[in-house]
mmCIF file of C-alpha atoms in Angstrom:
data_model
loop_
_atom_site.group_PDB
_atom_site.id
_atom_site.type_symbol
_atom_site.label_atom_id
_atom_site.label_comp_id
_atom_site.label_asym_id
_atom_site.label_seq_id
_atom_site.Cartn_x
_atom_site.Cartn_y
_atom_site.Cartn_z
ATOM 1 C CA UNK R 36 34.112 -0.717 -15.030
ATOM 2 C CA UNK R 37 30.305 -0.993 -15.929
ATOM 3 C CA UNK R 38 29.022 0.186 -19.515
ATOM 4 C CA UNK R 39 26.165 1.985 -19.649
ATOM 5 C CA UNK R 40 25.292 0.848 -23.261
ATOM 6 C CA UNK R 41 22.308 -0.935 -21.391
ATOM 7 C CA UNK R 42 23.963 -4.272 -21.791
ATOM 8 C CA UNK R 43 23.387 -7.067 -19.315
ATOM 9 C CA UNK R 44 26.606 -6.572 -17.399
ATOM 10 C CA UNK R 45 25.417 -2.631 -16.562
ATOM 11 C CA UNK R 46 25.411 -2.436 -13.076
ATOM 12 C CA UNK R 47 25.586 1.414 -12.837
ATOM 13 C CA UNK R 48 23.072 3.236 -10.739
ATOM 14 C CA UNK R 49 21.049 4.522 -13.716
ATOM 15 C CA UNK R 50 20.632 1.177 -15.389
ATOM 16 C CA UNK R 51 19.751 -0.595 -11.558
ATOM 17 C CA UNK R 52 16.922 2.394 -11.216
ATOM 18 C CA UNK R 53 15.764 1.762 -14.650
ATOM 19 C CA UNK R 54 15.313 -1.769 -13.941
ATOM 20 C CA UNK R 55 13.626 -1.146 -11.026
ATOM 21 C CA UNK R 56 11.041 1.584 -12.549
ATOM 22 C CA UNK R 57 10.351 -1.181 -15.499
ATOM 23 C CA UNK R 58 9.749 -4.134 -12.618
ATOM 24 C CA UNK R 59 7.863 -1.178 -10.619
ATOM 25 C CA UNK R 60 5.749 -0.274 -13.576
ATOM 26 C CA UNK R 61 4.734 -3.733 -14.203
ATOM 27 C CA UNK R 62 3.724 -4.711 -10.943
ATOM 28 C CA UNK R 63 1.483 -1.286 -10.233
ATOM 29 C CA UNK R 64 -0.235 -2.167 -13.451
ATOM 30 C CA UNK R 65 -0.867 -5.661 -11.907
ATOM 31 C CA UNK R 66 -1.831 -4.573 -8.375
ATOM 32 C CA UNK R 67 -3.871 -1.639 -9.876
ATOM 33 C CA UNK R 68 -5.970 -4.419 -11.960
ATOM 34 C CA UNK R 69 -6.390 -6.799 -9.468
ATOM 35 C CA UNK R 70 -8.088 -3.927 -7.212
ATOM 36 C CA UNK R 71 -10.126 -2.324 -9.502
ATOM 37 C CA UNK R 72 -11.486 -5.840 -10.496
ATOM 38 C CA UNK R 73 -13.137 -5.511 -7.633
ATOM 39 C CA UNK R 74 -14.942 -2.269 -8.052
ATOM 40 C CA UNK R 75 -12.935 -0.191 -5.414
ATOM 41 C CA UNK R 76 -10.793 2.348 -6.050
ATOM 42 C CA UNK R 77 -7.224 2.184 -4.933
ATOM 43 C CA UNK R 78 -8.098 4.482 -1.977
ATOM 44 C CA UNK R 79 -10.948 3.111 -0.729
ATOM 45 C CA UNK R 80 -9.444 -0.280 -0.912
ATOM 46 C CA UNK R 81 -6.360 1.173 1.184
ATOM 47 C CA UNK R 82 -8.473 2.706 3.908
ATOM 48 C CA UNK R 83 -10.383 -0.730 3.715
ATOM 49 C CA UNK R 84 -7.594 -3.150 3.859
ATOM 50 C CA UNK R 85 -5.560 -1.163 6.937
ATOM 51 C CA UNK R 86 -8.700 -1.350 9.035
ATOM 52 C CA UNK R 87 -9.391 -4.895 8.152
ATOM 53 C CA UNK R 88 -5.705 -5.019 9.747
ATOM 54 C CA UNK R 89 -5.561 -2.822 12.401
ATOM 55 C CA UNK R 90 -8.964 -2.447 13.581
ATOM 56 C CA UNK R 91 -10.762 1.155 13.939
ATOM 57 C CA UNK R 92 -8.171 3.896 13.640
ATOM 58 C CA UNK R 93 -8.509 7.954 13.645
ATOM 59 C CA UNK R 94 -9.338 9.403 10.487
ATOM 60 C CA UNK R 95 -5.897 11.202 10.000
ATOM 61 C CA UNK R 96 -4.204 7.728 10.957
ATOM 62 C CA UNK R 97 -5.507 5.908 7.980
ATOM 63 C CA UNK R 98 -4.739 9.115 5.764
ATOM 64 C CA UNK R 99 -0.943 8.597 7.345
ATOM 65 C CA UNK R 100 -0.656 5.152 6.721
ATOM 66 C CA UNK R 101 -2.291 4.918 3.259
ATOM 67 C CA UNK R 102 -0.411 8.562 2.140
ATOM 68 C CA UNK R 103 -3.584 10.751 1.640
ATOM 69 C CA UNK R 104 -4.125 14.173 2.409
ATOM 70 C CA UNK R 105 -6.457 15.304 4.822
ATOM 71 C CA UNK R 106 -8.934 16.226 2.597
ATOM 72 C CA UNK R 107 -8.604 13.330 0.159
ATOM 73 C CA UNK R 108 -9.127 10.365 2.800
ATOM 74 C CA UNK R 109 -11.940 12.446 4.611
ATOM 75 C CA UNK R 110 -13.405 12.109 0.560
ATOM 76 C CA UNK R 111 -12.926 8.226 1.103
ATOM 77 C CA UNK R 112 -14.288 7.570 4.444
ATOM 78 C CA UNK R 113 -17.415 9.793 3.237
ATOM 79 C CA UNK R 114 -17.768 7.409 0.202
ATOM 80 C CA UNK R 115 -17.378 4.381 1.863
ATOM 81 C CA UNK R 116 -19.863 5.282 4.574
ATOM 82 C CA UNK R 117 -22.183 5.936 1.882
ATOM 83 C CA UNK R 118 -22.022 2.359 0.590
ATOM 84 C CA UNK R 119 -22.305 1.287 4.752
ATOM 85 C CA UNK R 120 -18.371 -0.375 4.582
ATOM 86 C CA UNK R 121 -17.527 1.872 7.695
ATOM 87 C CA UNK R 122 -19.229 4.148 10.137
ATOM 88 C CA UNK R 123 -17.387 7.252 12.124
ATOM 89 C CA UNK R 124 -17.687 7.074 15.766
ATOM 90 C CA UNK R 125 -16.669 9.984 18.455
ATOM 91 C CA UNK R 126 -13.759 9.361 20.732
ATOM 92 C CA UNK R 127 -14.840 9.330 24.439
ATOM 93 C CA UNK R 128 -12.013 10.979 25.342
ATOM 94 C CA UNK R 129 -11.452 13.470 22.807
ATOM 95 C CA UNK R 130 -13.961 14.671 20.797
ATOM 96 C CA UNK R 131 -11.601 16.011 18.249
ATOM 97 C CA UNK R 132 -11.104 12.599 16.998
ATOM 98 C CA UNK R 133 -13.264 10.697 14.953
ATOM 99 C CA UNK R 134 -12.650 7.158 14.741
ATOM 100 C CA UNK R 135 -13.544 4.611 11.893
ATOM 101 C CA UNK R 136 -14.507 0.751 11.818
ATOM 102 C CA UNK R 137 -15.587 -1.548 9.099
ATOM 103 C CA UNK R 138 -19.517 -2.219 9.005
ATOM 104 C CA UNK R 139 -19.624 -6.300 8.903
ATOM 105 C CA UNK R 140 -20.889 -5.884 5.254
ATOM 106 C CA UNK R 141 -17.543 -3.720 4.979
ATOM 107 C CA UNK R 142 -15.590 -6.635 6.764
ATOM 108 C CA UNK R 143 -16.879 -9.099 4.614
ATOM 109 C CA UNK R 144 -16.321 -7.252 1.455
ATOM 110 C CA UNK R 145 -12.779 -6.415 2.355
ATOM 111 C CA UNK R 146 -11.876 -10.137 3.500
ATOM 112 C CA UNK R 147 -13.358 -11.127 -0.239
ATOM 113 C CA UNK R 148 -11.290 -8.721 -2.266
ATOM 114 C CA UNK R 149 -8.227 -8.607 0.159
ATOM 115 C CA UNK R 150 -8.045 -12.529 0.312
ATOM 116 C CA UNK R 151 -8.209 -12.513 -3.740
ATOM 117 C CA UNK R 152 -5.683 -9.576 -4.004
ATOM 118 C CA UNK R 153 -3.474 -11.974 -1.962
ATOM 119 C CA UNK R 154 -3.291 -14.264 -4.348
ATOM 120 C CA UNK R 155 -3.050 -12.354 -7.521
ATOM 121 C CA UNK R 156 0.347 -10.768 -5.721
ATOM 122 C CA UNK R 157 1.418 -14.683 -4.627
ATOM 123 C CA UNK R 158 1.248 -15.190 -8.469
ATOM 124 C CA UNK R 159 3.504 -12.362 -9.034
ATOM 125 C CA UNK R 160 6.473 -13.504 -6.976
ATOM 126 C CA UNK R 161 5.640 -17.314 -7.585
ATOM 127 C CA UNK R 162 8.532 -17.514 -10.144
ATOM 128 C CA UNK R 163 11.177 -16.724 -6.810
ATOM 129 C CA UNK R 164 12.538 -19.098 -4.767
ATOM 130 C CA UNK R 165 12.075 -18.588 -0.912
ATOM 131 C CA UNK R 166 16.103 -17.730 -0.671
ATOM 132 C CA UNK R 167 15.535 -15.248 -3.981
ATOM 133 C CA UNK R 168 12.162 -13.957 -2.054
ATOM 134 C CA UNK R 169 14.600 -13.201 0.996
ATOM 135 C CA UNK R 170 16.925 -11.640 -0.883
ATOM 136 C CA UNK R 171 14.879 -9.599 -2.345
ATOM 137 C CA UNK R 172 13.175 -7.794 0.676
ATOM 138 C CA UNK R 173 16.477 -7.492 2.245
ATOM 139 C CA UNK R 174 18.431 -5.472 -0.436
ATOM 140 C CA UNK R 175 15.267 -3.619 -1.293
ATOM 141 C CA UNK R 176 14.966 -2.382 2.588
ATOM 142 C CA UNK R 177 18.525 -1.838 2.936
ATOM 143 C CA UNK R 178 18.187 0.118 -0.705
ATOM 144 C CA UNK R 179 15.104 1.926 0.775
ATOM 145 C CA UNK R 180 17.117 2.804 4.280
ATOM 146 C CA UNK R 181 20.034 4.392 2.677
ATOM 147 C CA UNK R 182 17.234 6.272 0.288
ATOM 148 C CA UNK R 183 15.746 7.310 3.614
ATOM 149 C CA UNK R 184 19.044 8.518 4.880
ATOM 150 C CA UNK R 185 20.185 10.502 1.878
ATOM 151 C CA UNK R 186 16.764 12.329 2.374
ATOM 152 C CA UNK R 187 17.386 13.338 5.657
ATOM 153 C CA UNK R 188 19.174 16.793 6.506
ATOM 154 C CA UNK R 189 23.081 16.607 7.659
ATOM 155 C CA UNK R 190 23.584 17.416 11.277
#
């Protein structure tokens, strides 16, 4: 049985959680610094990034994808629109739906920022071999799916 005294042989759930959280905090701080160096806030970066990779989307879809409330995504889009990085356009088939799309200035900005950010994240994972990256991805997906299944109501 694994001990809980914090030694390197401790494979208890709590010890693994602490290791994961420590790694997450360090990586999240690096991620935040990388984004901040662009002059964009986290929610603005996330909204621009999803528009870069997915194209024009309804405001509420962007909010769900970047995990922002409807009020927060509206504020973020307002801010980005004021800076002329995005524009809103009404859906021709449903007037209740408003799409958001990148402007040329917004596309140029997020392409540059995303490229620099991706490079910094690549450097974070540089110590891992291709096989280790694959193993890490597999294990994190397995852990995430199991955690999600534990959140689901039992029938």
